[in-house]
Amino acid sequence: MDDDSAVPAAARLLRDFVNTVEPQIDDETLTSPERLRDWFVERRLLPAGVHLGPADLDAAVTIREGLRAVLLGHAGHLGDPAALDRLNQALAATPVAPRFTADGHRLVAVNGAPLDEAVAGLVDAIRQCDVDGSWRRLKVCARDTCRWAYYDASRNQARRWCSMAGCGNYIKMKRAYAVRTGRASA
């Protein structure tokens, strides 16, 4: 749905993490700790061979849904305050610190737990997005049954749907039908 060449790598990582579930068709990618580990390994947030447990999966899903609520706010909608609270609690349990190199810095986990390393990578991606201005461009589709995360590359950053051809067209057709039949809300 997005032209990936226009999406910064850190924004792509966060978008793809939020999109590990597709609410519209109830398609969950992170169905087990092993699938979660594999997702993080593929994105170089964890080394191969680490072990994650059910509590790690629960924490990752909590973080994902909290990020979805944040991105919903970026699109101008109210996010779930409870999801934001759970996100903040999960992130508070994963302390991070800057690690400096000759090339700059990144955020790393203070503790050595595998999930903490992966979460630190996600938090560092948020930091990178904030620095490069792409953080506010990450949004969630306005269609309440979709909620797919996307990168708003539009000039005025006013995009509301993951795709105009899909969700945007559906919403506009629904509104037009309501106006034609006199069912438009006042």
CSV table of C-alpha atoms in Angstrom, one decimal:
chain,number,residue,atom,x,y,z
A,1,MET,CA,0.0,0.0,0.0
A,2,ASP,CA,2.9,2.3,0.6
A,3,ASP,CA,5.8,3.1,-1.7
A,4,ASP,CA,8.5,1.6,0.5
A,5,SER,CA,11.3,3.6,-1.1
A,6,ALA,CA,9.7,6.8,0.4
A,7,VAL,CA,9.5,5.3,3.9
A,8,PRO,CA,12.6,5.7,6.2
A,9,ALA,CA,13.8,2.4,7.5
A,10,ALA,CA,13.0,3.1,11.1
A,11,ALA,CA,9.4,4.1,10.2
A,12,ARG,CA,9.1,1.0,8.1
A,13,LEU,CA,10.1,-1.1,11.1
A,14,LEU,CA,7.5,0.4,13.3
A,15,ARG,CA,4.8,0.3,10.6
A,16,ASP,CA,5.5,-3.4,10.0
A,17,PHE,CA,5.5,-4.2,13.7
A,18,VAL,CA,2.1,-2.6,14.2
A,19,ASN,CA,0.9,-4.5,11.1
A,20,THR,CA,1.8,-7.9,12.5
A,21,VAL,CA,-1.9,-8.2,13.0
A,22,GLU,CA,-4.5,-7.2,10.4
A,23,PRO,CA,-7.6,-6.5,12.4
A,24,GLN,CA,-9.9,-6.4,9.4
A,25,ILE,CA,-9.4,-10.1,8.7
A,26,ASP,CA,-8.2,-11.1,12.2
A,27,ASP,CA,-4.8,-12.3,10.8
A,28,GLU,CA,-2.3,-12.5,13.6
A,29,THR,CA,1.4,-13.0,12.7
A,30,LEU,CA,2.7,-13.2,16.3
A,31,THR,CA,0.9,-16.4,17.2
A,32,SER,CA,3.7,-17.9,19.4
A,33,PRO,CA,6.9,-16.9,21.1
A,34,GLU,CA,8.8,-18.6,18.3
A,35,ARG,CA,7.1,-16.5,15.6
A,36,LEU,CA,7.8,-13.3,17.6
A,37,ARG,CA,11.4,-14.3,17.9
A,38,ASP,CA,11.6,-15.0,14.2
A,39,TRP,CA,10.0,-11.6,13.4
A,40,PHE,CA,12.6,-9.8,15.5
A,41,VAL,CA,15.5,-11.9,14.2
A,42,GLU,CA,14.5,-11.2,10.6
A,43,ARG,CA,14.7,-7.5,11.4
A,44,ARG,CA,18.0,-7.8,13.2
A,45,LEU,CA,16.5,-6.8,16.6
A,46,LEU,CA,17.5,-10.1,18.1
A,47,PRO,CA,20.3,-12.6,17.4
A,48,ALA,CA,19.3,-16.0,16.2
A,49,GLY,CA,18.8,-18.7,18.8
A,50,VAL,CA,17.4,-16.7,21.6
A,51,HIS,CA,14.5,-18.0,23.6
A,52,LEU,CA,11.3,-15.9,24.2
A,53,GLY,CA,8.4,-17.1,26.4
A,54,PRO,CA,4.7,-16.5,26.5
A,55,ALA,CA,5.1,-13.4,28.8
A,56,ASP,CA,7.4,-11.9,26.1
A,57,LEU,CA,4.7,-12.5,23.5
A,58,ASP,CA,2.1,-10.8,25.7
A,59,ALA,CA,4.4,-7.8,26.3
A,60,ALA,CA,5.2,-7.5,22.6
A,61,VAL,CA,1.5,-7.5,21.7
A,62,THR,CA,0.8,-4.9,24.4
A,63,ILE,CA,3.5,-2.7,23.0
A,64,ARG,CA,2.2,-3.2,19.4
A,65,GLU,CA,-1.4,-2.3,20.4
A,66,GLY,CA,-0.2,0.7,22.4
A,67,LEU,CA,1.7,1.9,19.3
A,68,ARG,CA,-1.4,1.4,17.2
A,69,ALA,CA,-3.2,3.7,19.7
A,70,VAL,CA,-0.5,6.3,19.3
A,71,LEU,CA,-0.6,6.1,15.5
A,72,LEU,CA,-4.3,6.5,15.6
A,73,GLY,CA,-3.8,9.8,17.4
A,74,HIS,CA,-1.3,10.8,14.7
A,75,ALA,CA,-4.3,10.4,12.3
A,76,GLY,CA,-6.4,12.7,14.4
A,77,HIS,CA,-8.5,10.1,16.2
A,78,LEU,CA,-8.8,9.2,19.8
A,79,GLY,CA,-6.7,6.2,20.7
A,80,ASP,CA,-7.5,3.8,23.5
A,81,PRO,CA,-6.3,5.4,26.7
A,82,ALA,CA,-6.0,2.0,28.4
A,83,ALA,CA,-3.8,0.8,25.6
A,84,LEU,CA,-1.6,3.8,26.0
A,85,ASP,CA,-1.4,3.1,29.8
A,86,ARG,CA,-0.4,-0.5,29.1
A,87,LEU,CA,2.2,0.7,26.6
A,88,ASN,CA,3.8,3.1,29.1
A,89,GLN,CA,3.9,0.4,31.7
A,90,ALA,CA,5.5,-2.1,29.3
A,91,LEU,CA,8.1,0.5,28.2
A,92,ALA,CA,8.8,1.4,31.9
A,93,ALA,CA,9.7,-2.2,32.5
A,94,THR,CA,12.3,-2.0,29.7
A,95,PRO,CA,14.9,0.6,30.6
A,96,VAL,CA,17.1,1.9,27.8
A,97,ALA,CA,20.2,4.0,27.7
A,98,PRO,CA,22.1,5.7,24.9
A,99,ARG,CA,25.1,3.8,23.5
A,100,PHE,CA,27.6,6.1,21.7
A,101,THR,CA,29.8,5.0,18.8
A,102,ALA,CA,32.1,6.9,16.4
A,103,ASP,CA,29.1,7.2,14.0
A,104,GLY,CA,26.5,8.5,16.6
A,105,HIS,CA,24.3,6.9,19.1
A,106,ARG,CA,21.4,4.5,19.5
A,107,LEU,CA,19.3,3.3,22.4
A,108,VAL,CA,20.1,-0.1,23.9
A,109,ALA,CA,18.5,-2.2,26.7
A,110,VAL,CA,20.0,-1.7,30.1
A,111,ASN,CA,19.1,-5.3,31.1
A,112,GLY,CA,20.2,-8.2,29.0
A,113,ALA,CA,16.8,-9.9,28.5
A,114,PRO,CA,16.2,-10.8,24.8
A,115,LEU,CA,12.8,-9.0,24.7
A,116,ASP,CA,14.4,-5.9,26.2
A,117,GLU,CA,16.9,-5.8,23.4
A,118,ALA,CA,14.1,-6.0,20.8
A,119,VAL,CA,12.0,-3.4,22.5
A,120,ALA,CA,15.1,-1.1,22.8
A,121,GLY,CA,15.4,-1.4,19.0
A,122,LEU,CA,11.8,-0.4,18.6
A,123,VAL,CA,12.2,2.6,21.0
A,124,ASP,CA,15.4,3.6,19.1
A,125,ALA,CA,13.3,3.5,15.9
A,126,ILE,CA,10.8,5.9,17.5
A,127,ARG,CA,13.7,8.1,18.4
A,128,GLN,CA,15.1,8.0,14.8
A,129,CYS,CA,11.6,8.8,13.4
A,130,ASP,CA,11.3,11.7,15.8
A,131,VAL,CA,14.6,13.1,14.7
A,132,ASP,CA,14.0,12.7,10.9
A,133,GLY,CA,10.4,14.0,11.1
A,134,SER,CA,8.8,10.7,10.1
A,135,TRP,CA,7.2,9.9,13.5
A,136,ARG,CA,4.0,12.0,12.9
A,137,ARG,CA,3.7,10.6,9.4
A,138,LEU,CA,3.1,7.1,10.8
A,139,LYS,CA,-0.7,6.7,11.1
A,140,VAL,CA,-3.4,4.2,11.4
A,141,CYS,CA,-6.3,3.9,8.9
A,142,ALA,CA,-9.4,5.8,9.9
A,143,ARG,CA,-11.7,2.9,8.9
A,144,ASP,CA,-12.6,1.4,12.2
A,145,THR,CA,-12.6,-2.2,10.9
A,146,CYS,CA,-9.1,-1.8,9.3
A,147,ARG,CA,-6.7,0.1,11.5
A,148,TRP,CA,-3.8,-0.8,9.2
A,149,ALA,CA,-0.7,1.3,9.9
A,150,TYR,CA,0.8,3.3,7.0
A,151,TYR,CA,3.3,6.0,6.3
A,152,ASP,CA,1.7,9.3,5.1
A,153,ALA,CA,4.0,10.5,2.4
A,154,SER,CA,1.5,13.1,1.2
A,155,ARG,CA,2.7,16.7,1.0
A,156,ASN,CA,0.2,18.1,3.5
A,157,GLN,CA,0.2,15.0,5.7
A,158,ALA,CA,-3.6,14.8,5.6
A,159,ARG,CA,-4.0,11.2,4.4
A,160,ARG,CA,-6.7,9.4,6.4
A,161,TRP,CA,-6.8,5.9,4.9
A,162,CYS,CA,-4.3,3.1,4.3
A,163,SER,CA,-5.4,3.2,0.6
A,164,MET,CA,-7.8,5.5,-1.2
A,165,ALA,CA,-8.8,2.6,-3.5
A,166,GLY,CA,-9.8,0.3,-0.6
A,167,CYS,CA,-10.8,1.9,2.7
A,168,GLY,CA,-11.0,5.5,1.4
A,169,ASN,CA,-13.4,4.5,-1.4
A,170,TYR,CA,-15.5,2.3,1.0
A,171,ILE,CA,-15.9,5.2,3.5
A,172,LYS,CA,-16.8,7.7,0.8
A,173,MET,CA,-19.3,5.4,-0.9
A,174,LYS,CA,-20.9,4.7,2.5
A,175,ARG,CA,-21.2,8.5,3.1
A,176,ALA,CA,-22.6,9.1,-0.3
A,177,TYR,CA,-25.2,6.3,0.1
A,178,ALA,CA,-26.2,7.8,3.5
A,179,VAL,CA,-26.7,11.2,1.9
A,180,ARG,CA,-28.7,9.8,-1.1
A,181,THR,CA,-31.0,7.8,1.2
A,182,GLY,CA,-31.5,10.6,3.8
A,183,ARG,CA,-29.6,8.6,6.4
A,184,ALA,CA,-26.8,11.2,6.9
A,185,SER,CA,-26.3,12.1,10.5
A,186,ALA,CA,-26.9,15.7,11.5
